[in-house]
Amino acid sequence: MAECGTLYLVATPIGNLEDMTFRAVRILKEADLIAAEDTRGSIRLLNHFDIHTPMTSYHEYNKVAKAKVLVDQMLSGKSVACVTDAGTPGISDPGEVLVKMALDAGIQVVPVPGACAAVSALVASGRETGRFCFEAFLPADKKQRSAVLEELREETRTIVLYEAPHRLGRTLALLLETLGDRPMSICRELTKKHEEIRPTTIAQAAAYYQEQEARGEYVLVIAGKDRRELAAQRQETVRESMSVEAHMQQFLERGMDRKEAMKAVAKERGIPKREVYAALLEGGESQEQE
């Protein structure tokens, strides 16, 4: 039985061909087959770097059936290099399916890193980079899109989204409606001739693209919700939803002693402990008068 081949996930430039790595060129030359999301676009890249490896089409509409074919070829000993339209395969593209099927079949998967629009935009955005979430493109389905936006409403990490020019204005309006106004950076045509990285706010960007035509591919990098603001909102919700006495009773029923319960109530309501004590005294006096 032939030894299994390998699946290589080869990152390619997102605009500037000088971002192609030496390793990526070598792997594409040495592979038995290149599985390309867009063969017409990839042939220009291969010609530029004098790569003559056979190529096959692997895209959204054949990703399951073709993945089975590619896995069979790798099980027979062939090595396959997967490339996307631009950037790193497997991120918001059909490569994800191929990776899962290859791993399930016991095939080695090797990443060949390089350009990635999401990371490039994030590090140049001026937003916090230590914690971030990547949502790729928002779902086209209205209900699914609303569900994702609702989840992002409370997100404290930096948010990275992709968007196409013809949907940008609508997406910015939805973001403003759901998330409120926040700092953000709009990154357009990364690594290309007309690259633009513009710090702004959601409201300013939404207004700007009501007047200006969007051109090129966009990455939106949005500040997460301020943790202090989020905590204050939760505390306000607690204060409005129950009295101090009812809140106190919840903790007492959990087995806390009175001192611990008062401290916990004060923390969850965002008020000093003395205010909890005063409210309990007042509540007790009112009950005695009744």
PDB file of N, CA and C in Angstrom, residues 186-222:
ATOM      1  N   ILE A 186     -11.377  51.080   8.899  1.00  0.00           N
ATOM      2  CA  ILE A 186     -11.762  50.477   7.623  1.00  0.00           C
ATOM      3  C   ILE A 186     -10.492  50.268   6.804  1.00  0.00           C
ATOM      4  N   CYS A 187     -10.258  49.004   6.450  1.00  0.00           N
ATOM      5  CA  CYS A 187      -9.061  48.649   5.688  1.00  0.00           C
ATOM      6  C   CYS A 187      -9.503  48.169   4.310  1.00  0.00           C
ATOM      7  N   ARG A 188      -8.983  48.827   3.288  1.00  0.00           N
ATOM      8  CA  ARG A 188      -9.453  48.571   1.923  1.00  0.00           C
ATOM      9  C   ARG A 188      -8.291  48.235   1.004  1.00  0.00           C
ATOM     10  N   GLU A 189      -8.483  47.215   0.154  1.00  0.00           N
ATOM     11  CA  GLU A 189      -7.490  46.880  -0.878  1.00  0.00           C
ATOM     12  C   GLU A 189      -6.096  46.670  -0.283  1.00  0.00           C
ATOM     13  N   LEU A 190      -6.017  45.879   0.774  1.00  0.00           N
ATOM     14  CA  LEU A 190      -4.745  45.661   1.466  1.00  0.00           C
ATOM     15  C   LEU A 190      -3.668  45.114   0.531  1.00  0.00           C
ATOM     16  N   THR A 191      -2.484  45.675   0.631  1.00  0.00           N
ATOM     17  CA  THR A 191      -1.251  45.365  -0.119  1.00  0.00           C
ATOM     18  C   THR A 191      -1.310  45.785  -1.582  1.00  0.00           C
ATOM     19  N   LYS A 192      -2.441  46.339  -2.024  1.00  0.00           N
ATOM     20  CA  LYS A 192      -2.577  46.733  -3.429  1.00  0.00           C
ATOM     21  C   LYS A 192      -2.239  48.210  -3.615  1.00  0.00           C
ATOM     22  N   LYS A 193      -2.299  48.667  -4.841  1.00  0.00           N
ATOM     23  CA  LYS A 193      -1.905  50.030  -5.187  1.00  0.00           C
ATOM     24  C   LYS A 193      -2.714  51.068  -4.423  1.00  0.00           C
ATOM     25  N   HIS A 194      -4.017  50.843  -4.262  1.00  0.00           N
ATOM     26  CA  HIS A 194      -4.881  51.824  -3.615  1.00  0.00           C
ATOM     27  C   HIS A 194      -5.225  51.417  -2.176  1.00  0.00           C
ATOM     28  N   GLU A 195      -4.273  50.784  -1.506  1.00  0.00           N
ATOM     29  CA  GLU A 195      -4.477  50.383  -0.111  1.00  0.00           C
ATOM     30  C   GLU A 195      -4.836  51.594   0.758  1.00  0.00           C
ATOM     31  N   GLU A 196      -5.804  51.378   1.643  1.00  0.00           N
ATOM     32  CA  GLU A 196      -6.245  52.443   2.548  1.00  0.00           C
ATOM     33  C   GLU A 196      -6.567  51.838   3.908  1.00  0.00           C
ATOM     34  N   ILE A 197      -6.001  52.410   4.950  1.00  0.00           N
ATOM     35  CA  ILE A 197      -6.292  52.006   6.331  1.00  0.00           C
ATOM     36  C   ILE A 197      -6.721  53.270   7.060  1.00  0.00           C
ATOM     37  N   ARG A 198      -8.009  53.363   7.371  1.00  0.00           N
ATOM     38  CA  ARG A 198      -8.554  54.628   7.870  1.00  0.00           C
ATOM     39  C   ARG A 198      -9.230  54.439   9.227  1.00  0.00           C
ATOM     40  N   PRO A 199      -8.633  54.978  10.316  1.00  0.00           N
ATOM     41  CA  PRO A 199      -9.307  54.972  11.609  1.00  0.00           C
ATOM     42  C   PRO A 199     -10.524  55.896  11.560  1.00  0.00           C
ATOM     43  N   THR A 200     -11.639  55.444  12.097  1.00  0.00           N
ATOM     44  CA  THR A 200     -12.873  56.219  12.048  1.00  0.00           C
ATOM     45  C   THR A 200     -13.787  55.714  13.155  1.00  0.00           C
ATOM     46  N   THR A 201     -15.083  55.944  13.034  1.00  0.00           N
ATOM     47  CA  THR A 201     -16.075  55.346  13.928  1.00  0.00           C
ATOM     48  C   THR A 201     -17.155  54.707  13.055  1.00  0.00           C
ATOM     49  N   ILE A 202     -17.979  53.870  13.660  1.00  0.00           N
ATOM     50  CA  ILE A 202     -19.038  53.227  12.878  1.00  0.00           C
ATOM     51  C   ILE A 202     -19.974  54.281  12.289  1.00  0.00           C
ATOM     52  N   ALA A 203     -20.344  55.284  13.096  1.00  0.00           N
ATOM     53  CA  ALA A 203     -21.274  56.326  12.627  1.00  0.00           C
ATOM     54  C   ALA A 203     -20.662  57.139  11.491  1.00  0.00           C
ATOM     55  N   GLN A 204     -19.397  57.517  11.635  1.00  0.00           N
ATOM     56  CA  GLN A 204     -18.737  58.296  10.594  1.00  0.00           C
ATOM     57  C   GLN A 204     -18.610  57.492   9.303  1.00  0.00           C
ATOM     58  N   ALA A 205     -18.263  56.213   9.435  1.00  0.00           N
ATOM     59  CA  ALA A 205     -18.116  55.364   8.250  1.00  0.00           C
ATOM     60  C   ALA A 205     -19.460  55.155   7.560  1.00  0.00           C
ATOM     61  N   ALA A 206     -20.518  54.942   8.343  1.00  0.00           N
ATOM     62  CA  ALA A 206     -21.853  54.741   7.766  1.00  0.00           C
ATOM     63  C   ALA A 206     -22.288  55.978   6.995  1.00  0.00           C
ATOM     64  N   ALA A 207     -22.028  57.159   7.559  1.00  0.00           N
ATOM     65  CA  ALA A 207     -22.393  58.408   6.879  1.00  0.00           C
ATOM     66  C   ALA A 207     -21.550  58.608   5.615  1.00  0.00           C
ATOM     67  N   TYR A 208     -20.257  58.289   5.705  1.00  0.00           N
ATOM     68  CA  TYR A 208     -19.352  58.478   4.581  1.00  0.00           C
ATOM     69  C   TYR A 208     -19.771  57.618   3.386  1.00  0.00           C
ATOM     70  N   TYR A 209     -20.119  56.362   3.651  1.00  0.00           N
ATOM     71  CA  TYR A 209     -20.451  55.470   2.549  1.00  0.00           C
ATOM     72  C   TYR A 209     -21.902  55.570   2.098  1.00  0.00           C
ATOM     73  N   GLN A 210     -22.648  56.483   2.693  1.00  0.00           N
ATOM     74  CA  GLN A 210     -23.933  56.864   2.107  1.00  0.00           C
ATOM     75  C   GLN A 210     -23.709  57.813   0.937  1.00  0.00           C
ATOM     76  N   GLU A 211     -22.601  58.548   0.998  1.00  0.00           N
ATOM     77  CA  GLU A 211     -22.288  59.553  -0.025  1.00  0.00           C
ATOM     78  C   GLU A 211     -21.256  59.054  -1.037  1.00  0.00           C
ATOM     79  N   GLN A 212     -20.380  58.131  -0.593  1.00  0.00           N
ATOM     80  CA  GLN A 212     -19.282  57.685  -1.443  1.00  0.00           C
ATOM     81  C   GLN A 212     -19.497  56.244  -1.903  1.00  0.00           C
ATOM     82  N   GLU A 213     -19.092  55.954  -3.126  1.00  0.00           N
ATOM     83  CA  GLU A 213     -19.185  54.586  -3.644  1.00  0.00           C
ATOM     84  C   GLU A 213     -18.067  53.742  -3.056  1.00  0.00           C
ATOM     85  N   ALA A 214     -18.429  52.566  -2.581  1.00  0.00           N
ATOM     86  CA  ALA A 214     -17.428  51.641  -2.043  1.00  0.00           C
ATOM     87  C   ALA A 214     -16.756  50.895  -3.186  1.00  0.00           C
ATOM     88  N   ARG A 215     -15.442  50.818  -3.125  1.00  0.00           N
ATOM     89  CA  ARG A 215     -14.683  50.117  -4.161  1.00  0.00           C
ATOM     90  C   ARG A 215     -13.624  49.243  -3.509  1.00  0.00           C
ATOM     91  N   GLY A 216     -13.484  48.030  -4.034  1.00  0.00           N
ATOM     92  CA  GLY A 216     -12.460  47.130  -3.518  1.00  0.00           C
ATOM     93  C   GLY A 216     -13.006  46.217  -2.430  1.00  0.00           C
ATOM     94  N   GLU A 217     -12.117  45.421  -1.858  1.00  0.00           N
ATOM     95  CA  GLU A 217     -12.481  44.493  -0.785  1.00  0.00           C
ATOM     96  C   GLU A 217     -12.142  45.135   0.553  1.00  0.00           C
ATOM     97  N   TYR A 218     -13.020  44.948   1.526  1.00  0.00           N
ATOM     98  CA  TYR A 218     -12.902  45.639   2.804  1.00  0.00           C
ATOM     99  C   TYR A 218     -12.710  44.672   3.971  1.00  0.00           C
ATOM    100  N   VAL A 219     -11.913  45.109   4.943  1.00  0.00           N
ATOM    101  CA  VAL A 219     -11.844  44.455   6.249  1.00  0.00           C
ATOM    102  C   VAL A 219     -12.216  45.520   7.283  1.00  0.00           C
ATOM    103  N   LEU A 220     -13.201  45.213   8.114  1.00  0.00           N
ATOM    104  CA  LEU A 220     -13.651  46.135   9.155  1.00  0.00           C
ATOM    105  C   LEU A 220     -13.101  45.653  10.491  1.00  0.00           C
ATOM    106  N   VAL A 221     -12.410  46.539  11.194  1.00  0.00           N
ATOM    107  CA  VAL A 221     -11.844  46.196  12.503  1.00  0.00           C
ATOM    108  C   VAL A 221     -12.500  47.107  13.535  1.00  0.00           C
ATOM    109  N   ILE A 222     -13.328  46.514  14.393  1.00  0.00           N
ATOM    110  CA  ILE A 222     -14.216  47.273  15.269  1.00  0.00           C
ATOM    111  C   ILE A 222     -13.838  47.047  16.729  1.00  0.00           C
TER     112      ILE A 222
END
